[in-house]
PDB file of C-alpha atoms and ligand atoms in Angstrom:
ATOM      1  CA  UNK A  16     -13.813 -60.251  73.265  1.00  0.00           C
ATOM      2  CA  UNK A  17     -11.074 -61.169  70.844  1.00  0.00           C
ATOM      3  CA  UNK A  18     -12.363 -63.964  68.473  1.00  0.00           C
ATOM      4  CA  UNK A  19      -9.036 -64.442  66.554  1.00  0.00           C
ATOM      5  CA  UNK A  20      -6.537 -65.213  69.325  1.00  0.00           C
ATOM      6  CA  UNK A  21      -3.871 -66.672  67.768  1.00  0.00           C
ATOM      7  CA  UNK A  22      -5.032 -67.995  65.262  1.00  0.00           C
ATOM      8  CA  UNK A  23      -2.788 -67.384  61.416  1.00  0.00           C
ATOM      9  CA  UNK A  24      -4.799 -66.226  58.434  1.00  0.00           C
ATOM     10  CA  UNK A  25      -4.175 -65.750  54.614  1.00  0.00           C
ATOM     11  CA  UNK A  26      -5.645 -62.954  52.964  1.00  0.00           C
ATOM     12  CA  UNK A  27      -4.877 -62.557  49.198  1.00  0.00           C
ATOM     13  CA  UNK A  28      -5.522 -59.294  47.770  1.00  0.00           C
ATOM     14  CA  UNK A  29      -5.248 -57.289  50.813  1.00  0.00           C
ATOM     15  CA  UNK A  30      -3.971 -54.016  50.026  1.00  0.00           C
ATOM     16  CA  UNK A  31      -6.754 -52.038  49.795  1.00  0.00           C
ATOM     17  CA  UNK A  32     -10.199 -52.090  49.460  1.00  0.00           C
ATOM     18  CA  UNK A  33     -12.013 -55.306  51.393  1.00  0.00           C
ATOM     19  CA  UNK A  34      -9.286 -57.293  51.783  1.00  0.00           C
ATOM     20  CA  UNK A  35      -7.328 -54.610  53.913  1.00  0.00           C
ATOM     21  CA  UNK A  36     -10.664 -54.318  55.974  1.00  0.00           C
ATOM     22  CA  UNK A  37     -10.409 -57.817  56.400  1.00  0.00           C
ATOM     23  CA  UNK A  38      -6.323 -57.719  57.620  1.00  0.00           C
ATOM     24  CA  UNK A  39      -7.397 -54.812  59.916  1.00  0.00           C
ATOM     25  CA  UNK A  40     -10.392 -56.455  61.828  1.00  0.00           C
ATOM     26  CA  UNK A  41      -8.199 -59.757  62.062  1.00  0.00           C
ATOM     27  CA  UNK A  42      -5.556 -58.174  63.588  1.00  0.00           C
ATOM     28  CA  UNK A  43      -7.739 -56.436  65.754  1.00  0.00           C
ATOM     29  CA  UNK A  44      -9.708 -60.053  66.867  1.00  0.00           C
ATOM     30  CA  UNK A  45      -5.997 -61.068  67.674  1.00  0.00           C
ATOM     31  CA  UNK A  46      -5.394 -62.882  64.569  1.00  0.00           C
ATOM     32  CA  UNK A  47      -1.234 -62.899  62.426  1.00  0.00           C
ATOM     33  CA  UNK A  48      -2.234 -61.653  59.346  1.00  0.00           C
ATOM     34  CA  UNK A  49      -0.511 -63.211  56.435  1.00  0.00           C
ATOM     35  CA  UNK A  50      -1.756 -60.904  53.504  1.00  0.00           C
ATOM     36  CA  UNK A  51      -0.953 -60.616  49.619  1.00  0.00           C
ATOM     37  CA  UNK A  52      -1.120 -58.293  47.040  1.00  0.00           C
ATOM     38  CA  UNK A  53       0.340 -57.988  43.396  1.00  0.00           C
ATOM     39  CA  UNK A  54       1.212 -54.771  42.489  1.00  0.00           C
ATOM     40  CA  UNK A  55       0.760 -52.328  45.642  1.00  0.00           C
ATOM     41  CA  UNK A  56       4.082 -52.465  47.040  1.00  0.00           C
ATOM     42  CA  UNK A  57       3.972 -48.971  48.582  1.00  0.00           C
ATOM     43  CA  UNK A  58       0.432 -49.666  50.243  1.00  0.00           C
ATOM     44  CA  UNK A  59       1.454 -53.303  51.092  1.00  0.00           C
ATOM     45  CA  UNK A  60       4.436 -51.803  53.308  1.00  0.00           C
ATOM     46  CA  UNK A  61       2.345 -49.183  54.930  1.00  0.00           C
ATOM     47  CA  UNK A  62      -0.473 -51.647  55.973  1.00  0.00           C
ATOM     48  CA  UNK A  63       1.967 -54.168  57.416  1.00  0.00           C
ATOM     49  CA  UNK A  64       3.683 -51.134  59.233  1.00  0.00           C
ATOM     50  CA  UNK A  65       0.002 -50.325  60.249  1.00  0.00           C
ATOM     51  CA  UNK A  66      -1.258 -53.405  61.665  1.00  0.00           C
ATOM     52  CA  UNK A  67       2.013 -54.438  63.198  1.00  0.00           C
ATOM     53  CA  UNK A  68       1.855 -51.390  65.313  1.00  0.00           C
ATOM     54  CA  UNK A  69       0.416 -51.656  69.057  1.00  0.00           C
ATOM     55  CA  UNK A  70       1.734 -55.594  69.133  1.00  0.00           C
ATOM     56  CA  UNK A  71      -0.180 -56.943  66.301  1.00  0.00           C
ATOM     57  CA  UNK A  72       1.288 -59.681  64.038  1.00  0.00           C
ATOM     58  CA  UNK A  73       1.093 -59.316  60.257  1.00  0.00           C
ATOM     59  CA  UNK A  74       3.590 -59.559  57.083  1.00  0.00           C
ATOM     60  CA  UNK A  75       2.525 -58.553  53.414  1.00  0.00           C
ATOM     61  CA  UNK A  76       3.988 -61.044  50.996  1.00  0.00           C
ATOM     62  CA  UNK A  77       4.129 -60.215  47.011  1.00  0.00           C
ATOM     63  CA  UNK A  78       2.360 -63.038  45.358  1.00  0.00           C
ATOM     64  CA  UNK A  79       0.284 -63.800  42.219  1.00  0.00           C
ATOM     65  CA  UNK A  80      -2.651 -65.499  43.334  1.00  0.00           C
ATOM     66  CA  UNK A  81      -3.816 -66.879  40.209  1.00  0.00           C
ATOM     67  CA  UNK A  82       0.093 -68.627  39.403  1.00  0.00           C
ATOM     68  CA  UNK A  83       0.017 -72.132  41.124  1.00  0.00           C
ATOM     69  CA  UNK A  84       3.367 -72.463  41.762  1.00  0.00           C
ATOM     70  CA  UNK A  85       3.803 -69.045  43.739  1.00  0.00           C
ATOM     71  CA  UNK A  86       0.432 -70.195  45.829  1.00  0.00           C
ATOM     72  CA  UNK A  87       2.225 -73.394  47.192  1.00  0.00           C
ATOM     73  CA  UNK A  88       5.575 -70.950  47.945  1.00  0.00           C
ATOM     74  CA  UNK A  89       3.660 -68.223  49.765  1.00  0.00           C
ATOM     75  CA  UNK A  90       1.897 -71.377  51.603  1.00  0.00           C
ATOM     76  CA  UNK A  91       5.411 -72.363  52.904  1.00  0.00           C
ATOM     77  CA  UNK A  92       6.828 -69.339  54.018  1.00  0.00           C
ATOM     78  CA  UNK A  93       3.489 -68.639  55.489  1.00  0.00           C
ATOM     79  CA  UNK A  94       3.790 -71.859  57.869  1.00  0.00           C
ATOM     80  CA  UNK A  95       7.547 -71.063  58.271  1.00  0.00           C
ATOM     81  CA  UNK A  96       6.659 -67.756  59.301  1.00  0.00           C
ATOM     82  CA  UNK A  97       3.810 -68.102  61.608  1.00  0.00           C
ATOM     83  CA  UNK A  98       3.998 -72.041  62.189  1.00  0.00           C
ATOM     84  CA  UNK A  99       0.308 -72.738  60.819  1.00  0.00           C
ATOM     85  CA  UNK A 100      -2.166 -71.874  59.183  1.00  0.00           C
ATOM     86  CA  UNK A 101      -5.816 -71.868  60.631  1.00  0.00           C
ATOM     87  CA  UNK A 102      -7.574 -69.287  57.925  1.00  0.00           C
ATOM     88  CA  UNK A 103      -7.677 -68.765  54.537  1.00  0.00           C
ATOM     89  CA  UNK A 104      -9.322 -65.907  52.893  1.00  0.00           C
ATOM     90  CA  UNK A 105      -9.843 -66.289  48.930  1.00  0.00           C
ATOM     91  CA  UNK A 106     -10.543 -62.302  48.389  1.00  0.00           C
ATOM     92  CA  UNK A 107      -8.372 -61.402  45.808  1.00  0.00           C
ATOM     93  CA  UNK A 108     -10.066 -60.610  43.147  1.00  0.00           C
ATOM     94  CA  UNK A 109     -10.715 -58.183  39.453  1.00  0.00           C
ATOM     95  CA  UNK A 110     -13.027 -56.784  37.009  1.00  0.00           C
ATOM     96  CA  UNK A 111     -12.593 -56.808  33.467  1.00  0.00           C
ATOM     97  CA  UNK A 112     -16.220 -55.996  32.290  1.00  0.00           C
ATOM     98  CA  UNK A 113     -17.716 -55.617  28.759  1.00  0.00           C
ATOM     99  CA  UNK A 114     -20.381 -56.764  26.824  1.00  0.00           C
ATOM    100  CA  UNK A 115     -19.970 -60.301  25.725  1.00  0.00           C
ATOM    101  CA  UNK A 116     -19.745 -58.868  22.306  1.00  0.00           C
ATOM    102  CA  UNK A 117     -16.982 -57.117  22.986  1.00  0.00           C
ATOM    103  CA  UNK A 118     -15.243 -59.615  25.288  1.00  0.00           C
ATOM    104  CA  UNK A 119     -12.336 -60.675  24.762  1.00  0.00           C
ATOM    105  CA  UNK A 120     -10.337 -64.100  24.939  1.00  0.00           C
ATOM    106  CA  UNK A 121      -8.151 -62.521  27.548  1.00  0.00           C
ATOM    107  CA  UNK A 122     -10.573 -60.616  29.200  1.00  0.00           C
ATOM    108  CA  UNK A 123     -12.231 -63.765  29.462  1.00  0.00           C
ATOM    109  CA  UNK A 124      -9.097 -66.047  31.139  1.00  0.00           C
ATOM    110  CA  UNK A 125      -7.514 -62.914  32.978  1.00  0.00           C
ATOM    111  CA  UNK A 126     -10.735 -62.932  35.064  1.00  0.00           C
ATOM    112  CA  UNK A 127     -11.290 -66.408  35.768  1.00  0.00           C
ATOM    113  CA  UNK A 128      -7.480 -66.983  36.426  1.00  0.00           C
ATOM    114  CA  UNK A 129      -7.326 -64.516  38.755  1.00  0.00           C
ATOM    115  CA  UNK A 130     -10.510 -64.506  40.585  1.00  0.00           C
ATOM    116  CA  UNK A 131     -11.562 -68.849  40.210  1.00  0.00           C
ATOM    117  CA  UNK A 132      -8.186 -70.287  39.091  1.00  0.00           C
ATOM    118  CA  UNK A 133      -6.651 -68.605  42.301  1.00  0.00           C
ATOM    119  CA  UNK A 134      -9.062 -70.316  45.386  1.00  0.00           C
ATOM    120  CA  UNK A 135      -7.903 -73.773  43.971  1.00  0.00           C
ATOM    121  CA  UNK A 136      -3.974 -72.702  44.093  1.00  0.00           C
ATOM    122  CA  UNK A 137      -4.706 -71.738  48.152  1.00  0.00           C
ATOM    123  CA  UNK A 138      -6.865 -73.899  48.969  1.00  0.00           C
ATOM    124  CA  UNK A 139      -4.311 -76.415  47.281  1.00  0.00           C
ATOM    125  CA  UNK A 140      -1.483 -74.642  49.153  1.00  0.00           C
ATOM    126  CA  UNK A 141      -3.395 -74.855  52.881  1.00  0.00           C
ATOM    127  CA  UNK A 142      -4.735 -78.362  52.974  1.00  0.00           C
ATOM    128  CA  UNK A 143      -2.135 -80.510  54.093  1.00  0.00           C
ATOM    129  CA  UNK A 144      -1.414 -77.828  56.916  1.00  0.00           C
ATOM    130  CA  UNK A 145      -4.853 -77.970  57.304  1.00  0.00           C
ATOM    131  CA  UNK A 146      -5.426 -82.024  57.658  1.00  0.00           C
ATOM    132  CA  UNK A 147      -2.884 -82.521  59.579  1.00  0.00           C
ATOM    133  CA  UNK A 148      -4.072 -80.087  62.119  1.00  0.00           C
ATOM    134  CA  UNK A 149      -7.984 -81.514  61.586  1.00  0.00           C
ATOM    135  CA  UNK A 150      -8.799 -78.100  61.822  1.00  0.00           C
ATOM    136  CA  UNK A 151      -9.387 -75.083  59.533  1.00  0.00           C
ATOM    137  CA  UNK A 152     -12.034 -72.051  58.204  1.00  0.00           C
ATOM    138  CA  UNK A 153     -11.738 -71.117  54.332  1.00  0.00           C
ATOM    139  CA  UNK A 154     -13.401 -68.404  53.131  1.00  0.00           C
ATOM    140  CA  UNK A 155     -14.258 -67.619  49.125  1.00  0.00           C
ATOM    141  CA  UNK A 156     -15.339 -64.169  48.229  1.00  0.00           C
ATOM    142  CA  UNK A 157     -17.830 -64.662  45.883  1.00  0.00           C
ATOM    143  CA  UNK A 158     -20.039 -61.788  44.830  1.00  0.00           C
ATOM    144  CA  UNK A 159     -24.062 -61.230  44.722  1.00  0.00           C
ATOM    145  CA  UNK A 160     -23.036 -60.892  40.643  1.00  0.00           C
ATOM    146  CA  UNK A 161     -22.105 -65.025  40.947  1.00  0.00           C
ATOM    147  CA  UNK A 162     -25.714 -65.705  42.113  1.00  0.00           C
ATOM    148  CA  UNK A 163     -27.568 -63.700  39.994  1.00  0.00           C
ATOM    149  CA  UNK A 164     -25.787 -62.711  37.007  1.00  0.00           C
ATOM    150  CA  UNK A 165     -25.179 -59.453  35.418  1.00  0.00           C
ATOM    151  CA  UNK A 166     -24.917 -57.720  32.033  1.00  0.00           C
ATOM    152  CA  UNK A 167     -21.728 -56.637  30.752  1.00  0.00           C
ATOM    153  CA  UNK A 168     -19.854 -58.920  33.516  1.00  0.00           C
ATOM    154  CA  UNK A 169     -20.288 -62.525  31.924  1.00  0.00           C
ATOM    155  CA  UNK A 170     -16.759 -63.450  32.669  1.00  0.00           C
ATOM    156  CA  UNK A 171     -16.940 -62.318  36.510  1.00  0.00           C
ATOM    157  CA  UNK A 172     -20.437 -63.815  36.980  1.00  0.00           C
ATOM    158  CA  UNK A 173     -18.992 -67.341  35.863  1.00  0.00           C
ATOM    159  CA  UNK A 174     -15.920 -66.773  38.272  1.00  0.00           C
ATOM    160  CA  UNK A 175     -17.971 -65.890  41.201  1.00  0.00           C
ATOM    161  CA  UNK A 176     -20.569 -68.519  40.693  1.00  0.00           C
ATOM    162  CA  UNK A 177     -17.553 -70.876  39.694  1.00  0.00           C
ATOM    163  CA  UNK A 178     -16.516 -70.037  43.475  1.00  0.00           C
ATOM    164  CA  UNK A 179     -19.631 -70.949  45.394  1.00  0.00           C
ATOM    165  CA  UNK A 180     -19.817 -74.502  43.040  1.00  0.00           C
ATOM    166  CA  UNK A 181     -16.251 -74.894  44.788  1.00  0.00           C
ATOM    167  CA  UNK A 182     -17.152 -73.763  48.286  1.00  0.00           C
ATOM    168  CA  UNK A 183     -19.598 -76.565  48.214  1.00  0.00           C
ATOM    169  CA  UNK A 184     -17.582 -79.185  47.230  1.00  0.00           C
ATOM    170  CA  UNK A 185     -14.779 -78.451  49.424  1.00  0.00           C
ATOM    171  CA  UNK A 186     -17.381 -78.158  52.512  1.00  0.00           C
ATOM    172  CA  UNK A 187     -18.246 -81.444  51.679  1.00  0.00           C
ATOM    173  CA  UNK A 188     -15.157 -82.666  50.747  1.00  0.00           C
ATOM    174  CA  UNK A 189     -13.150 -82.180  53.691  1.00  0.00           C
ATOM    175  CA  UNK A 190     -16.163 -81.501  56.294  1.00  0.00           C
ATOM    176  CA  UNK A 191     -15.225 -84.796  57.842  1.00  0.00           C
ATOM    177  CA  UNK A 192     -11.637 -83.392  58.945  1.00  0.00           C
ATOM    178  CA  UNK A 193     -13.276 -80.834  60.587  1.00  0.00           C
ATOM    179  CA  UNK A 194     -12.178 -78.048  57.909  1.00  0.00           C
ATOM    180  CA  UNK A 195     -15.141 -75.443  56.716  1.00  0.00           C
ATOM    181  CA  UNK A 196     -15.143 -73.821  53.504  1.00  0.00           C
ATOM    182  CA  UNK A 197     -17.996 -70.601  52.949  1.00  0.00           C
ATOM    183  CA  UNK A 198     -18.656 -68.212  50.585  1.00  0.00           C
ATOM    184  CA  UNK A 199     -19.292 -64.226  51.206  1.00  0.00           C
ATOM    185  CA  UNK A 200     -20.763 -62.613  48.535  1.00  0.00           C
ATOM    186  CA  UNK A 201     -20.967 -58.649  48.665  1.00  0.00           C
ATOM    187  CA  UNK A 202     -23.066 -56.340  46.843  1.00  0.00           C
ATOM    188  CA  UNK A 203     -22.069 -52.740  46.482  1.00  0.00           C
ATOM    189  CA  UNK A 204     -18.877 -52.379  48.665  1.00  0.00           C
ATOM    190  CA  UNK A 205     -17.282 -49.020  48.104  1.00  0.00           C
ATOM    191  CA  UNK A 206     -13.543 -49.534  47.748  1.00  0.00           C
ATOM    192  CA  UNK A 207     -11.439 -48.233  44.776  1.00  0.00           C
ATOM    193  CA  UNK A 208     -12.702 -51.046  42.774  1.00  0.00           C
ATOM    194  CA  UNK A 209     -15.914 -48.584  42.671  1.00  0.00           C
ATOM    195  CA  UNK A 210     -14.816 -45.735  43.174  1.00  0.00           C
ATOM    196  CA  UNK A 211     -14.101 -44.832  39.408  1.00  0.00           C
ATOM    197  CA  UNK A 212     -17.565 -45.586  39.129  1.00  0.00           C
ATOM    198  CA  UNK A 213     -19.459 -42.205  38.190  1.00  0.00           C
ATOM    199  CA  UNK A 214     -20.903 -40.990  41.183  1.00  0.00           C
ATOM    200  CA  UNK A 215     -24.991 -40.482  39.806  1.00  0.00           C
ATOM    201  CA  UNK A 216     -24.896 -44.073  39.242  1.00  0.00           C
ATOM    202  CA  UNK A 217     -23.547 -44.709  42.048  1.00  0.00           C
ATOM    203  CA  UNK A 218     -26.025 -42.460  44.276  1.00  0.00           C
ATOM    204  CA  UNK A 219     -28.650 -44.611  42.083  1.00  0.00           C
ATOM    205  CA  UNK A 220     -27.497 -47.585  43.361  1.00  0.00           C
ATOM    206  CA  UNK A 221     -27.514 -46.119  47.053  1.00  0.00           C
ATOM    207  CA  UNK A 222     -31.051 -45.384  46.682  1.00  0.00           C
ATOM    208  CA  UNK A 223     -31.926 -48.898  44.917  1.00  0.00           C
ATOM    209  CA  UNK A 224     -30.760 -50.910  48.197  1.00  0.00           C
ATOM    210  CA  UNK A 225     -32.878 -51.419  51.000  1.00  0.00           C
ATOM    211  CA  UNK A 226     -30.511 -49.693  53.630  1.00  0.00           C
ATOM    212  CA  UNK A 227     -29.900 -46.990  51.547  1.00  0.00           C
ATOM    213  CA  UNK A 228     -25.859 -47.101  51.164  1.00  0.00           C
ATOM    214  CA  UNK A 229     -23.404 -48.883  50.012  1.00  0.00           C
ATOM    215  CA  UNK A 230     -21.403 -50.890  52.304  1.00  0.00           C
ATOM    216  CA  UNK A 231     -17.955 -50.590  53.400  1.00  0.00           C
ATOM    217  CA  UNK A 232     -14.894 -53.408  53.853  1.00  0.00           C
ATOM    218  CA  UNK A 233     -15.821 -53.348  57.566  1.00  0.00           C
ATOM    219  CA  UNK A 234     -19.713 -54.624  57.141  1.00  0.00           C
ATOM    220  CA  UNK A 235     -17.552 -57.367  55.089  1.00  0.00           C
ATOM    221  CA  UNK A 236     -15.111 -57.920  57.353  1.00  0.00           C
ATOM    222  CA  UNK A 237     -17.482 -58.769  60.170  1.00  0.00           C
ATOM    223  CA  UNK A 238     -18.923 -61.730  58.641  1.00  0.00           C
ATOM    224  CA  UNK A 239     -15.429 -62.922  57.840  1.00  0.00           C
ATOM    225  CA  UNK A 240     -14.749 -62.950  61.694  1.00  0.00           C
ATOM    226  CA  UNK A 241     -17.767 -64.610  62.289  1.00  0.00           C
ATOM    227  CA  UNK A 242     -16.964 -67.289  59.755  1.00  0.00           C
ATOM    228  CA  UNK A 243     -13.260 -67.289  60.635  1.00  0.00           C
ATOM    229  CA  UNK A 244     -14.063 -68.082  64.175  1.00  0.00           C
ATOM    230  CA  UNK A 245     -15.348 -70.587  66.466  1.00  0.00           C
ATOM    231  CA  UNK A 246     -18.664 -69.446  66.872  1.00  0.00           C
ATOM    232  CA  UNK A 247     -19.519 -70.490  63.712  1.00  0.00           C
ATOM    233  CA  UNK A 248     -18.035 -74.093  64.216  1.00  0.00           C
ATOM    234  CA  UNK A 249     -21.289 -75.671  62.506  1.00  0.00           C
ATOM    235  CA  UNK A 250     -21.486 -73.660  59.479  1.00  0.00           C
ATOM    236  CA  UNK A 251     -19.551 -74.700  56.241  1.00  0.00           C
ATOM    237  CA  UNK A 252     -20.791 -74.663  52.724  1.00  0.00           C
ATOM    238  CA  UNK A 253     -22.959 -71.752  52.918  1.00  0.00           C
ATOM    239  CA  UNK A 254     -23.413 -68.518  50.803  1.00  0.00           C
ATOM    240  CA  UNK A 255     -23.956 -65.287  52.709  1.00  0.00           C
ATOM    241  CA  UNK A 256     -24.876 -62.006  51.559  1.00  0.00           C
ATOM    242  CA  UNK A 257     -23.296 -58.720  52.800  1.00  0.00           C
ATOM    243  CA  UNK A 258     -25.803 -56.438  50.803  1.00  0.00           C
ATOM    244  CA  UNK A 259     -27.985 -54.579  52.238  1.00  0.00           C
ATOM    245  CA  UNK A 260     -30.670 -55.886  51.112  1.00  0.00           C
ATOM    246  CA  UNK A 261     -29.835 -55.592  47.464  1.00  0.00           C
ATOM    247  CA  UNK A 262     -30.676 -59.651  46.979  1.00  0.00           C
ATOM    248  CA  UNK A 263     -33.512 -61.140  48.800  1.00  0.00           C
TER     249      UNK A 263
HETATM  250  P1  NAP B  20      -9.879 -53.847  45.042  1.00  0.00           P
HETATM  251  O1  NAP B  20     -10.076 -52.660  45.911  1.00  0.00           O
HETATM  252  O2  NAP B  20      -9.717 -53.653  43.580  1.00  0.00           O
HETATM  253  O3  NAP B  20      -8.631 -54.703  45.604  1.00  0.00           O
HETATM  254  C1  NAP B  20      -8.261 -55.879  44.938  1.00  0.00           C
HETATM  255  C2  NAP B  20      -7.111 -56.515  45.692  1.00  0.00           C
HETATM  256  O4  NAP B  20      -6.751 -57.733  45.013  1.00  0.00           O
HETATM  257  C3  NAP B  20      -5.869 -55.648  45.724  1.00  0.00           C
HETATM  258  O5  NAP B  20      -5.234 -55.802  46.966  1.00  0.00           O
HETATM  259  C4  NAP B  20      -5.000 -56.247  44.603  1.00  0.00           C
HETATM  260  O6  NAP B  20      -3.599 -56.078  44.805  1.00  0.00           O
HETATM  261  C5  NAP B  20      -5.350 -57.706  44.757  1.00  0.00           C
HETATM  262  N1  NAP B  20      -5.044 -58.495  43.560  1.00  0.00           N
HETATM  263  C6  NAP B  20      -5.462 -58.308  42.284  1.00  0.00           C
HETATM  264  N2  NAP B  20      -4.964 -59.272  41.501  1.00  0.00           N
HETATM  265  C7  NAP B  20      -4.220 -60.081  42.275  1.00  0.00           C
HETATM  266  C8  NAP B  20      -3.450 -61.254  42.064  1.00  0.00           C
HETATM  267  N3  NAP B  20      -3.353 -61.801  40.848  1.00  0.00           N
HETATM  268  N4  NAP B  20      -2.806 -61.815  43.106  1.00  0.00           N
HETATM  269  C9  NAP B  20      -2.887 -61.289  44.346  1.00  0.00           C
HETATM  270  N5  NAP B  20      -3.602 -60.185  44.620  1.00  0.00           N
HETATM  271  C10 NAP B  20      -4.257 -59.592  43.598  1.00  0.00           C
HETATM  272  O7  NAP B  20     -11.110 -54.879  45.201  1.00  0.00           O
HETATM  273  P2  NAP B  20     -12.252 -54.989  46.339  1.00  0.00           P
HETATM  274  O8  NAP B  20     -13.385 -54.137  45.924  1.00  0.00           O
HETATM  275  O9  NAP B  20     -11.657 -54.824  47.676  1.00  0.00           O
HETATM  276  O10 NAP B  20     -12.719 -56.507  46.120  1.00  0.00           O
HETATM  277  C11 NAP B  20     -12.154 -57.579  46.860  1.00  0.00           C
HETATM  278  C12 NAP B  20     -12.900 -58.861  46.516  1.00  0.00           C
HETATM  279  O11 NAP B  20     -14.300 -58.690  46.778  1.00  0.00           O
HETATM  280  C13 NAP B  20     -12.802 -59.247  45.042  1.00  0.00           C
HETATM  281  O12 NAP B  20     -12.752 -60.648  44.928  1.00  0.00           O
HETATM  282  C14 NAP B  20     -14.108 -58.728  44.479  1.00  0.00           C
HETATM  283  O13 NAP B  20     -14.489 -59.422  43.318  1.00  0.00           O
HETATM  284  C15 NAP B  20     -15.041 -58.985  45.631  1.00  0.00           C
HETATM  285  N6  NAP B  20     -16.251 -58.147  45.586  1.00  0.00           N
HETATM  286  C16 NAP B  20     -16.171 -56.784  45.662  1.00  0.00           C
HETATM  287  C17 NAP B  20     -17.343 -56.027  45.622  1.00  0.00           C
HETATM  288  C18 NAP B  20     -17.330 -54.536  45.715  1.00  0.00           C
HETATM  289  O14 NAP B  20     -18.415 -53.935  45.599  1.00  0.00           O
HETATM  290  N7  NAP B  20     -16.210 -53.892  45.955  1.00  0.00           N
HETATM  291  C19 NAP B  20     -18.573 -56.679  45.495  1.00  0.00           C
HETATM  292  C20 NAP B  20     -18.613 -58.058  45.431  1.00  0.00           C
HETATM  293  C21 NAP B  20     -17.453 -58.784  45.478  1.00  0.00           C
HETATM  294  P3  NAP B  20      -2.793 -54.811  44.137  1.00  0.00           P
HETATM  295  O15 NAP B  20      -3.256 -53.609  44.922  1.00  0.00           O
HETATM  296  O16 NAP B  20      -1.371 -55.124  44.365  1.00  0.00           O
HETATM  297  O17 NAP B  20      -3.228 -54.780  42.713  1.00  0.00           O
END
């Protein structure tokens, strides 16, 4: 059963790593795949070569999430592209961590631009598509960091618990029109954002979760299908771990 049919989606930040698993179940579920990326040009070209293949519909578009003005651009070429837009996916997203100590101011605005700043440029971007169609599923990725906190990642924390105080308020902002807004927030996903990780800690961390392993873009992906879809028509303004375990 394809979920997706037809339906268009933005996905920021999908050239590798969770995003991409997002793009790839999508098209899969029947979905165009609008997806961005930043600096991955090579990658970008091979995954829209990749998931156009077999008759699926997908284009990679070059755009800085966390720039406003760029947002509301890709937003139009989107809908000139595809015609709509029924999905947005808030996953782009990066790391800059340190000890507060040793934090600096642009450690500090380069992670809250990019990862915060960036779902109110889309969001922005989507939501006159969005109310005029009375219809829509936008989806934050938040992080299990954002509800609990962790040392040497104050600035990403704040970001990802900046995202779920704006997943509620757009949930019940614009619940009335019939548009959802959730949050997913991972644990320990292995993509190449942990992968320079050093693998003992890593094989710590494996052991520390209750299902013993990290998870992958695809246990990630499934919830955003779920949440993208119908079948979760009367769900918006939640928080949902994809963990494990790790947070209970
Ligand atoms: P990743 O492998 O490092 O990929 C990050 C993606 O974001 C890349 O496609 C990158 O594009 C894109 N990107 C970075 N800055 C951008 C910008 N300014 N505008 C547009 N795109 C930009 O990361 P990931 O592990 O897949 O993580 C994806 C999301 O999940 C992030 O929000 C992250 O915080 C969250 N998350 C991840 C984990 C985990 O364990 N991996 C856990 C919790 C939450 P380029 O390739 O062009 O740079």
């Amino acid at each position: 059963m394809k979920l997706l049919e037809g339906k268009v989606a933005i996905i920021t930040g999908a050239s590798r790593g969770i995003g991409k698993g997002i793009a790839e179940s999508f098209v899969a579920h029947g979905a165009k795949v609008a997806f961005t990326y930043l600096s991955s040009e090579e990658k970008a070209r091979a995954l829209e070569a990749e998931l156009s293949a077999n008759g699926g519909e997908a284009k990679g578009f070059r755009s800085d999430a966390s720039k406003f003005d760029e947002a509301q651009k890709l937003v139009e070429e989107v809908v000139a592209h595809f015609g709509t837009v029924d999905i947005l996916i808030n996953n782009a997203g990066i790391t800059r961590d340190t000890l507060l100590m040793r934090m600096s101011e642009e450690q500090w605005d380069e992670v809250m631009e990019i990862n915060l700043k960036s779902c109110f440029n889309l969001t922005k971007g989507v939501l006159r598509t969005m109310l005029k169609a009375r219809s829509g599923s936008i989806i934050n990725m938040s992080s299990v960091v954002g509800v609990k906190g962790n040392a040497g990642q104050a600035n990403y924390a704040a970001s990802k618990a900046g995202i779920l105080g704006f997943t509620k308020s757009v949930a019940a902002e614009l619940g009335s029109r019939n548009i959802r807004c959730n949050a997913i927030a991972p644990g320990f996903i292995e993509t190449e954002m942990t992968g320079a990780l050093d693998e003992k800690v890593v094989q710590e961390w494996r052991e520390a979760i209750p299902l013993k392993r990290g998870g992958s873009p695809e246990d990630v992906a499934n919830l955003a299908i779920f949440l993208a879809s119908d079948m979760s028509a009367y769900i918006t303004g939640q928080t949902i771990n994809v963990d494990g375990g790790m947070l209970m």
